[in-house]
């Protein structure tokens, strides 16, 4: 199991801990509140993630052969999802990131938590991450 | 009181408050469609065997029912379409393209904006937009200025805003537009579910109608065309059921309405739509408006008590929908949490991005009611909103 898969498993276990959906959301909201602020200068069109119902910005920074991501959203719950995504993908090698499968959304069990509209937002975030991995 | 007429409410524990998007269907609407498919499924206007005759008869009867319902002077003025979007696109491409200028309002939804852009019209270049003030009132002064500079234009405005429930005074709009020799189309997507509309009293030239927002099936709508324009509107699509004579050198078309309804129509849908109109007649607009107004007033009253709520228009001159936000909270967050608490409503720009931009917001939370909604529904909504606000603060 590579690092990304391990992190997906960890998050999945965290989310599965809650029987009550609203509690699951409270947890996601708390994660959103923990997300560090993204500087205003990064909130530019080229950093916007397409497919999100709320606005999401994602940036990537390269160190050695690894990528580190920062991001935010204007909605708190989506911020929580950004937190999850960043946690999974940051500190990964470019090779690992290039291999990421979009089905990861379903592995996370997020498909039960979020509506199809918002799933496409999460897929958008992962696409953006892969885009960074392919171009940086 | 009325929910018992709608099977959805027996089968679902959702508090349904997304009626501006689509309404639930009464039992007779559902049954009529099943009956068509189970008992006399045949094509209309072509074959002459018994079931085909019955299908044609019921389909044409639906046209008469809609004609009477909106007080059109003849059934030929009723053209069935897929819905309001197709109705507007049809008139835009088959009639309004001949006009130098099209005038819309700033409160329009995308269906009454994008077709004009597709014709190459942009703001000030074939497209003029009447502004609305901060209470979303249609600015008649601005309208008259635009009309003075652009007589003989095509005016296309919404009756009731999808996004805000704001009612335009369409009778006054039509009258003023006619004074400047303009032709007027009204987008009546939200109208028939809430109030009586009378084509002759309004003296409107084109009126777009939606079935699914009026307790009827999805995929059906209509466009009313005033008698004097029936011959001027070009055919939109051609094919089966539209023609009189065809040989390899030329085709001749039937008269309206048949020349405008190419191919096999949504027969079950049209028959179901007629049943929806009959259902409205049975309940009566007086009862519908009374119940709806009572719930609407209660809704506004209860919402107003919530902390940091922001409204965009008054209760006056509004019907059905109420759009709002909470200070420093994204509408999207509220939408996600309400969904989990089994409250169905819509958050976002409601297919009306320009007015959202004018108000400098990304979207709203929209509660849209129908006459079957109750004060209990509102209570459940308020309770869920309080919980969501608590979680997000």
mmCIF file of C-alpha atoms in Angstrom, chain B residues 49-313:
data_model
loop_
_atom_site.group_PDB
_atom_site.id
_atom_site.type_symbol
_atom_site.label_atom_id
_atom_site.label_comp_id
_atom_site.label_asym_id
_atom_site.label_seq_id
_atom_site.Cartn_x
_atom_site.Cartn_y
_atom_site.Cartn_z
ATOM 1 C CA UNK B 49 -57.607 2.723 -35.627
ATOM 2 C CA UNK B 50 -59.437 2.960 -32.325
ATOM 3 C CA UNK B 51 -56.565 3.496 -29.884
ATOM 4 C CA UNK B 52 -54.880 6.006 -32.203
ATOM 5 C CA UNK B 53 -58.137 7.922 -32.416
ATOM 6 C CA UNK B 54 -58.462 7.907 -28.654
ATOM 7 C CA UNK B 55 -54.876 9.127 -28.223
ATOM 8 C CA UNK B 56 -55.449 11.917 -30.782
ATOM 9 C CA UNK B 57 -58.739 12.856 -29.164
ATOM 10 C CA UNK B 58 -57.232 13.090 -25.673
ATOM 11 C CA UNK B 59 -54.191 14.977 -26.969
ATOM 12 C CA UNK B 60 -56.333 17.525 -28.808
ATOM 13 C CA UNK B 61 -58.673 17.715 -25.860
ATOM 14 C CA UNK B 62 -55.657 18.708 -23.751
ATOM 15 C CA UNK B 63 -55.069 21.590 -26.145
ATOM 16 C CA UNK B 64 -58.658 22.751 -25.637
ATOM 17 C CA UNK B 65 -58.325 22.425 -21.862
ATOM 18 C CA UNK B 66 -55.184 24.576 -21.865
ATOM 19 C CA UNK B 67 -56.838 27.045 -24.249
ATOM 20 C CA UNK B 68 -59.750 27.516 -21.875
ATOM 21 C CA UNK B 69 -57.475 27.523 -18.845
ATOM 22 C CA UNK B 70 -55.523 30.550 -20.076
ATOM 23 C CA UNK B 71 -58.448 32.045 -22.027
ATOM 24 C CA UNK B 72 -56.840 31.903 -25.454
ATOM 25 C CA UNK B 73 -59.337 32.667 -28.207
ATOM 26 C CA UNK B 74 -58.680 29.500 -30.220
ATOM 27 C CA UNK B 75 -57.001 26.136 -29.697
ATOM 28 C CA UNK B 76 -54.722 26.760 -32.692
ATOM 29 C CA UNK B 77 -52.901 29.322 -30.564
ATOM 30 C CA UNK B 78 -51.608 26.595 -28.242
ATOM 31 C CA UNK B 79 -48.427 24.867 -29.387
ATOM 32 C CA UNK B 80 -47.100 22.078 -27.209
ATOM 33 C CA UNK B 81 -43.352 22.099 -26.580
ATOM 34 C CA UNK B 82 -40.877 20.404 -24.246
ATOM 35 C CA UNK B 83 -41.205 23.272 -21.803
ATOM 36 C CA UNK B 84 -40.508 26.955 -21.314
ATOM 37 C CA UNK B 85 -36.915 26.652 -22.490
ATOM 38 C CA UNK B 86 -37.987 25.180 -25.819
ATOM 39 C CA UNK B 87 -40.838 27.678 -26.092
ATOM 40 C CA UNK B 88 -38.461 30.620 -25.746
ATOM 41 C CA UNK B 89 -35.861 29.090 -28.082
ATOM 42 C CA UNK B 90 -38.604 28.396 -30.634
ATOM 43 C CA UNK B 91 -39.878 31.963 -30.701
ATOM 44 C CA UNK B 92 -36.351 33.383 -30.537
ATOM 45 C CA UNK B 93 -35.272 31.535 -33.664
ATOM 46 C CA UNK B 94 -38.550 31.413 -35.590
ATOM 47 C CA UNK B 95 -39.821 34.917 -35.001
ATOM 48 C CA UNK B 96 -37.773 37.259 -32.813
ATOM 49 C CA UNK B 97 -34.617 36.932 -34.917
ATOM 50 C CA UNK B 98 -36.255 39.358 -37.374
ATOM 51 C CA UNK B 99 -36.144 42.144 -34.789
ATOM 52 C CA UNK B 100 -33.244 44.557 -34.588
ATOM 53 C CA UNK B 101 -33.442 44.722 -30.788
ATOM 54 C CA UNK B 102 -34.596 42.395 -28.037
ATOM 55 C CA UNK B 103 -35.397 43.856 -24.617
ATOM 56 C CA UNK B 104 -35.216 41.694 -21.484
ATOM 57 C CA UNK B 105 -35.071 42.496 -17.750
ATOM 58 C CA UNK B 106 -32.196 42.069 -15.329
ATOM 59 C CA UNK B 107 -34.242 39.511 -13.398
ATOM 60 C CA UNK B 108 -34.304 36.921 -16.187
ATOM 61 C CA UNK B 109 -33.077 33.385 -15.804
ATOM 62 C CA UNK B 110 -30.669 31.846 -18.280
ATOM 63 C CA UNK B 111 -33.417 30.470 -20.567
ATOM 64 C CA UNK B 112 -34.340 34.040 -21.437
ATOM 65 C CA UNK B 113 -30.770 35.308 -21.764
ATOM 66 C CA UNK B 114 -28.679 32.653 -23.508
ATOM 67 C CA UNK B 115 -30.905 32.233 -26.634
ATOM 68 C CA UNK B 116 -30.368 35.938 -27.394
ATOM 69 C CA UNK B 117 -26.604 35.601 -27.003
ATOM 70 C CA UNK B 118 -26.741 32.623 -29.374
ATOM 71 C CA UNK B 119 -28.184 34.999 -31.967
ATOM 72 C CA UNK B 120 -25.101 37.146 -31.589
ATOM 73 C CA UNK B 121 -26.877 39.802 -29.548
ATOM 74 C CA UNK B 122 -24.838 41.341 -26.754
ATOM 75 C CA UNK B 123 -25.617 44.121 -24.351
ATOM 76 C CA UNK B 124 -26.156 47.308 -26.377
ATOM 77 C CA UNK B 125 -25.743 45.376 -29.628
ATOM 78 C CA UNK B 126 -29.177 43.937 -30.294
ATOM 79 C CA UNK B 127 -29.910 43.278 -26.625
ATOM 80 C CA UNK B 128 -31.127 45.796 -24.057
ATOM 81 C CA UNK B 129 -31.666 45.036 -20.370
ATOM 82 C CA UNK B 130 -34.197 46.860 -18.192
ATOM 83 C CA UNK B 131 -32.758 47.326 -14.724
ATOM 84 C CA UNK B 132 -34.408 46.432 -11.450
ATOM 85 C CA UNK B 133 -33.880 48.394 -8.250
ATOM 86 C CA UNK B 134 -32.500 47.083 -4.950
ATOM 87 C CA UNK B 135 -35.944 45.648 -4.111
ATOM 88 C CA UNK B 136 -35.915 43.937 -7.516
ATOM 89 C CA UNK B 137 -38.756 46.152 -8.799
ATOM 90 C CA UNK B 138 -38.902 46.447 -12.575
ATOM 91 C CA UNK B 139 -37.775 49.965 -13.476
ATOM 92 C CA UNK B 140 -40.535 51.339 -15.715
ATOM 93 C CA UNK B 141 -38.679 54.616 -16.239
ATOM 94 C CA UNK B 142 -35.643 52.765 -17.577
ATOM 95 C CA UNK B 143 -37.964 50.572 -19.654
ATOM 96 C CA UNK B 144 -39.636 53.565 -21.297
ATOM 97 C CA UNK B 145 -36.259 55.153 -22.063
ATOM 98 C CA UNK B 146 -35.137 51.945 -23.747
ATOM 99 C CA UNK B 147 -38.443 51.700 -25.631
ATOM 100 C CA UNK B 148 -38.178 55.307 -26.842
ATOM 101 C CA UNK B 149 -34.760 54.567 -28.291
ATOM 102 C CA UNK B 150 -35.776 51.125 -29.594
ATOM 103 C CA UNK B 151 -39.384 51.117 -30.851
ATOM 104 C CA UNK B 152 -40.538 48.064 -32.851
ATOM 105 C CA UNK B 153 -38.448 45.754 -30.682
ATOM 106 C CA UNK B 154 -39.130 42.320 -29.264
ATOM 107 C CA UNK B 155 -39.669 42.376 -25.494
ATOM 108 C CA UNK B 156 -39.173 39.161 -23.534
ATOM 109 C CA UNK B 157 -39.560 39.286 -19.757
ATOM 110 C CA UNK B 158 -40.364 36.925 -16.953
ATOM 111 C CA UNK B 159 -43.696 37.015 -15.174
ATOM 112 C CA UNK B 160 -42.443 35.662 -11.856
ATOM 113 C CA UNK B 161 -38.723 35.431 -11.088
ATOM 114 C CA UNK B 162 -37.523 31.851 -10.671
ATOM 115 C CA UNK B 163 -34.833 32.965 -8.277
ATOM 116 C CA UNK B 164 -36.713 35.428 -6.070
ATOM 117 C CA UNK B 165 -40.449 34.932 -6.572
ATOM 118 C CA UNK B 166 -40.739 38.577 -7.576
ATOM 119 C CA UNK B 167 -43.806 39.298 -9.738
ATOM 120 C CA UNK B 168 -43.426 41.674 -12.640
ATOM 121 C CA UNK B 169 -46.466 43.803 -13.442
ATOM 122 C CA UNK B 170 -46.700 42.193 -16.872
ATOM 123 C CA UNK B 171 -49.982 43.862 -17.785
ATOM 124 C CA UNK B 172 -48.325 47.271 -17.469
ATOM 125 C CA UNK B 173 -45.167 46.022 -19.234
ATOM 126 C CA UNK B 174 -47.194 44.678 -22.177
ATOM 127 C CA UNK B 175 -49.251 47.876 -22.427
ATOM 128 C CA UNK B 176 -46.216 50.142 -22.413
ATOM 129 C CA UNK B 177 -44.324 47.940 -24.896
ATOM 130 C CA UNK B 178 -47.307 47.960 -27.269
ATOM 131 C CA UNK B 179 -47.376 51.760 -27.085
ATOM 132 C CA UNK B 180 -43.950 51.647 -28.759
ATOM 133 C CA UNK B 181 -45.052 49.015 -31.300
ATOM 134 C CA UNK B 182 -43.121 46.231 -29.643
ATOM 135 C CA UNK B 183 -44.104 42.566 -29.582
ATOM 136 C CA UNK B 184 -44.084 40.925 -26.152
ATOM 137 C CA UNK B 185 -43.271 37.431 -24.958
ATOM 138 C CA UNK B 186 -43.778 36.546 -21.297
ATOM 139 C CA UNK B 187 -41.841 33.733 -19.637
ATOM 140 C CA UNK B 188 -44.602 32.218 -17.547
ATOM 141 C CA UNK B 189 -42.538 29.351 -16.083
ATOM 142 C CA UNK B 190 -43.692 30.081 -12.539
ATOM 143 C CA UNK B 191 -47.105 31.550 -13.272
ATOM 144 C CA UNK B 192 -49.774 28.880 -13.582
ATOM 145 C CA UNK B 193 -48.903 27.097 -10.336
ATOM 146 C CA UNK B 194 -49.674 30.245 -8.388
ATOM 147 C CA UNK B 195 -52.160 32.456 -10.186
ATOM 148 C CA UNK B 196 -54.737 32.783 -12.941
ATOM 149 C CA UNK B 197 -53.405 34.109 -16.228
ATOM 150 C CA UNK B 198 -55.704 35.350 -18.974
ATOM 151 C CA UNK B 199 -54.209 35.783 -22.434
ATOM 152 C CA UNK B 200 -56.942 38.095 -23.692
ATOM 153 C CA UNK B 201 -56.982 40.278 -20.623
ATOM 154 C CA UNK B 202 -53.184 40.576 -20.716
ATOM 155 C CA UNK B 203 -53.224 41.181 -24.490
ATOM 156 C CA UNK B 204 -49.909 39.338 -24.605
ATOM 157 C CA UNK B 205 -48.374 38.227 -27.910
ATOM 158 C CA UNK B 206 -46.469 35.113 -26.760
ATOM 159 C CA UNK B 207 -46.694 33.343 -23.415
ATOM 160 C CA UNK B 208 -44.392 30.442 -22.454
ATOM 161 C CA UNK B 209 -45.861 27.767 -20.185
ATOM 162 C CA UNK B 210 -44.326 24.944 -18.143
ATOM 163 C CA UNK B 211 -46.255 21.777 -17.252
ATOM 164 C CA UNK B 212 -43.894 20.347 -14.663
ATOM 165 C CA UNK B 213 -43.876 23.536 -12.617
ATOM 166 C CA UNK B 214 -47.692 23.379 -12.710
ATOM 167 C CA UNK B 215 -48.219 19.933 -11.150
ATOM 168 C CA UNK B 216 -47.956 18.269 -14.577
ATOM 169 C CA UNK B 217 -45.351 15.919 -16.070
ATOM 170 C CA UNK B 218 -41.792 16.898 -16.955
ATOM 171 C CA UNK B 219 -40.792 17.390 -20.578
ATOM 172 C CA UNK B 220 -43.972 19.226 -21.518
ATOM 173 C CA UNK B 221 -44.836 22.860 -21.932
ATOM 174 C CA UNK B 222 -46.528 25.153 -24.380
ATOM 175 C CA UNK B 223 -46.264 28.461 -26.121
ATOM 176 C CA UNK B 224 -49.331 30.626 -26.623
ATOM 177 C CA UNK B 225 -49.168 32.637 -29.844
ATOM 178 C CA UNK B 226 -51.514 35.522 -30.513
ATOM 179 C CA UNK B 227 -53.663 34.922 -33.610
ATOM 180 C CA UNK B 228 -52.094 37.699 -35.694
ATOM 181 C CA UNK B 229 -48.609 36.177 -35.346
ATOM 182 C CA UNK B 230 -49.521 32.548 -36.072
ATOM 183 C CA UNK B 231 -48.754 32.959 -39.766
ATOM 184 C CA UNK B 232 -45.620 35.023 -39.172
ATOM 185 C CA UNK B 233 -43.844 32.493 -36.984
ATOM 186 C CA UNK B 234 -41.597 30.225 -39.049
ATOM 187 C CA UNK B 235 -41.583 26.478 -38.511
ATOM 188 C CA UNK B 236 -38.981 25.547 -35.949
ATOM 189 C CA UNK B 237 -38.444 21.915 -36.843
ATOM 190 C CA UNK B 238 -39.980 19.905 -39.646
ATOM 191 C CA UNK B 239 -40.867 16.268 -40.128
ATOM 192 C CA UNK B 240 -43.734 13.929 -39.480
ATOM 193 C CA UNK B 241 -47.152 15.434 -38.698
ATOM 194 C CA UNK B 242 -46.193 18.944 -39.837
ATOM 195 C CA UNK B 243 -46.710 18.615 -43.568
ATOM 196 C CA UNK B 244 -49.589 18.845 -46.001
ATOM 197 C CA UNK B 245 -47.973 17.685 -49.278
ATOM 198 C CA UNK B 246 -44.433 16.540 -49.957
ATOM 199 C CA UNK B 247 -42.783 15.710 -53.238
ATOM 200 C CA UNK B 248 -39.113 15.890 -54.150
ATOM 201 C CA UNK B 249 -39.415 19.422 -55.444
ATOM 202 C CA UNK B 250 -41.166 20.973 -52.432
ATOM 203 C CA UNK B 251 -43.128 20.497 -49.206
ATOM 204 C CA UNK B 252 -46.173 22.353 -48.016
ATOM 205 C CA UNK B 253 -46.982 22.673 -44.375
ATOM 206 C CA UNK B 254 -50.166 22.223 -42.390
ATOM 207 C CA UNK B 255 -51.630 25.187 -40.557
ATOM 208 C CA UNK B 256 -50.844 25.984 -36.934
ATOM 209 C CA UNK B 257 -50.630 24.360 -34.464
ATOM 210 C CA UNK B 258 -49.665 21.166 -36.342
ATOM 211 C CA UNK B 259 -46.879 22.674 -38.419
ATOM 212 C CA UNK B 260 -45.100 23.575 -35.171
ATOM 213 C CA UNK B 261 -45.293 20.135 -33.555
ATOM 214 C CA UNK B 262 -42.878 18.008 -35.570
ATOM 215 C CA UNK B 263 -42.431 14.327 -34.801
ATOM 216 C CA UNK B 264 -44.103 12.261 -32.146
ATOM 217 C CA UNK B 265 -44.933 14.433 -29.181
ATOM 218 C CA UNK B 266 -44.885 13.631 -25.465
ATOM 219 C CA UNK B 267 -48.435 12.315 -25.756
ATOM 220 C CA UNK B 268 -48.716 10.927 -22.221
ATOM 221 C CA UNK B 269 -47.154 14.117 -20.899
ATOM 222 C CA UNK B 270 -49.615 16.378 -22.685
ATOM 223 C CA UNK B 271 -52.559 14.268 -21.489
ATOM 224 C CA UNK B 272 -51.120 14.396 -17.969
ATOM 225 C CA UNK B 273 -50.729 18.164 -18.204
ATOM 226 C CA UNK B 274 -54.430 18.517 -19.002
ATOM 227 C CA UNK B 275 -55.202 16.468 -15.901
ATOM 228 C CA UNK B 276 -53.046 18.821 -13.832
ATOM 229 C CA UNK B 277 -55.029 21.782 -15.135
ATOM 230 C CA UNK B 278 -58.295 20.010 -14.363
ATOM 231 C CA UNK B 279 -56.983 19.343 -10.878
ATOM 232 C CA UNK B 280 -56.202 23.055 -10.408
ATOM 233 C CA UNK B 281 -59.706 23.891 -11.619
ATOM 234 C CA UNK B 282 -61.154 21.427 -9.134
ATOM 235 C CA UNK B 283 -59.246 22.926 -6.198
ATOM 236 C CA UNK B 284 -59.691 26.460 -7.521
ATOM 237 C CA UNK B 285 -57.225 29.329 -7.637
ATOM 238 C CA UNK B 286 -58.984 31.049 -4.728
ATOM 239 C CA UNK B 287 -58.234 28.105 -2.438
ATOM 240 C CA UNK B 288 -54.714 27.717 -3.856
ATOM 241 C CA UNK B 289 -53.822 31.369 -3.367
ATOM 242 C CA UNK B 290 -55.371 31.536 0.095
ATOM 243 C CA UNK B 291 -53.457 28.513 1.382
ATOM 244 C CA UNK B 292 -50.243 29.523 -0.318
ATOM 245 C CA UNK B 293 -50.345 33.100 0.912
ATOM 246 C CA UNK B 294 -50.989 31.964 4.480
ATOM 247 C CA UNK B 295 -47.953 29.633 4.403
ATOM 248 C CA UNK B 296 -45.833 32.190 2.550
ATOM 249 C CA UNK B 297 -46.582 34.898 5.082
ATOM 250 C CA UNK B 298 -45.816 32.480 7.918
ATOM 251 C CA UNK B 299 -42.569 31.492 6.211
ATOM 252 C CA UNK B 300 -41.385 35.114 5.897
ATOM 253 C CA UNK B 301 -42.437 35.810 9.462
ATOM 254 C CA UNK B 302 -40.512 32.828 10.850
ATOM 255 C CA UNK B 303 -37.452 33.385 8.653
ATOM 256 C CA UNK B 304 -37.309 37.043 9.755
ATOM 257 C CA UNK B 305 -36.730 35.911 13.337
ATOM 258 C CA UNK B 306 -33.494 34.099 12.409
ATOM 259 C CA UNK B 307 -30.278 35.951 13.235
ATOM 260 C CA UNK B 308 -28.295 37.695 10.480
ATOM 261 C CA UNK B 309 -30.710 36.780 7.690
ATOM 262 C CA UNK B 310 -30.486 38.829 4.504
ATOM 263 C CA UNK B 311 -33.497 39.195 2.165
ATOM 264 C CA UNK B 312 -33.427 40.717 -1.290
ATOM 265 C CA UNK B 313 -37.025 41.740 -1.862
#
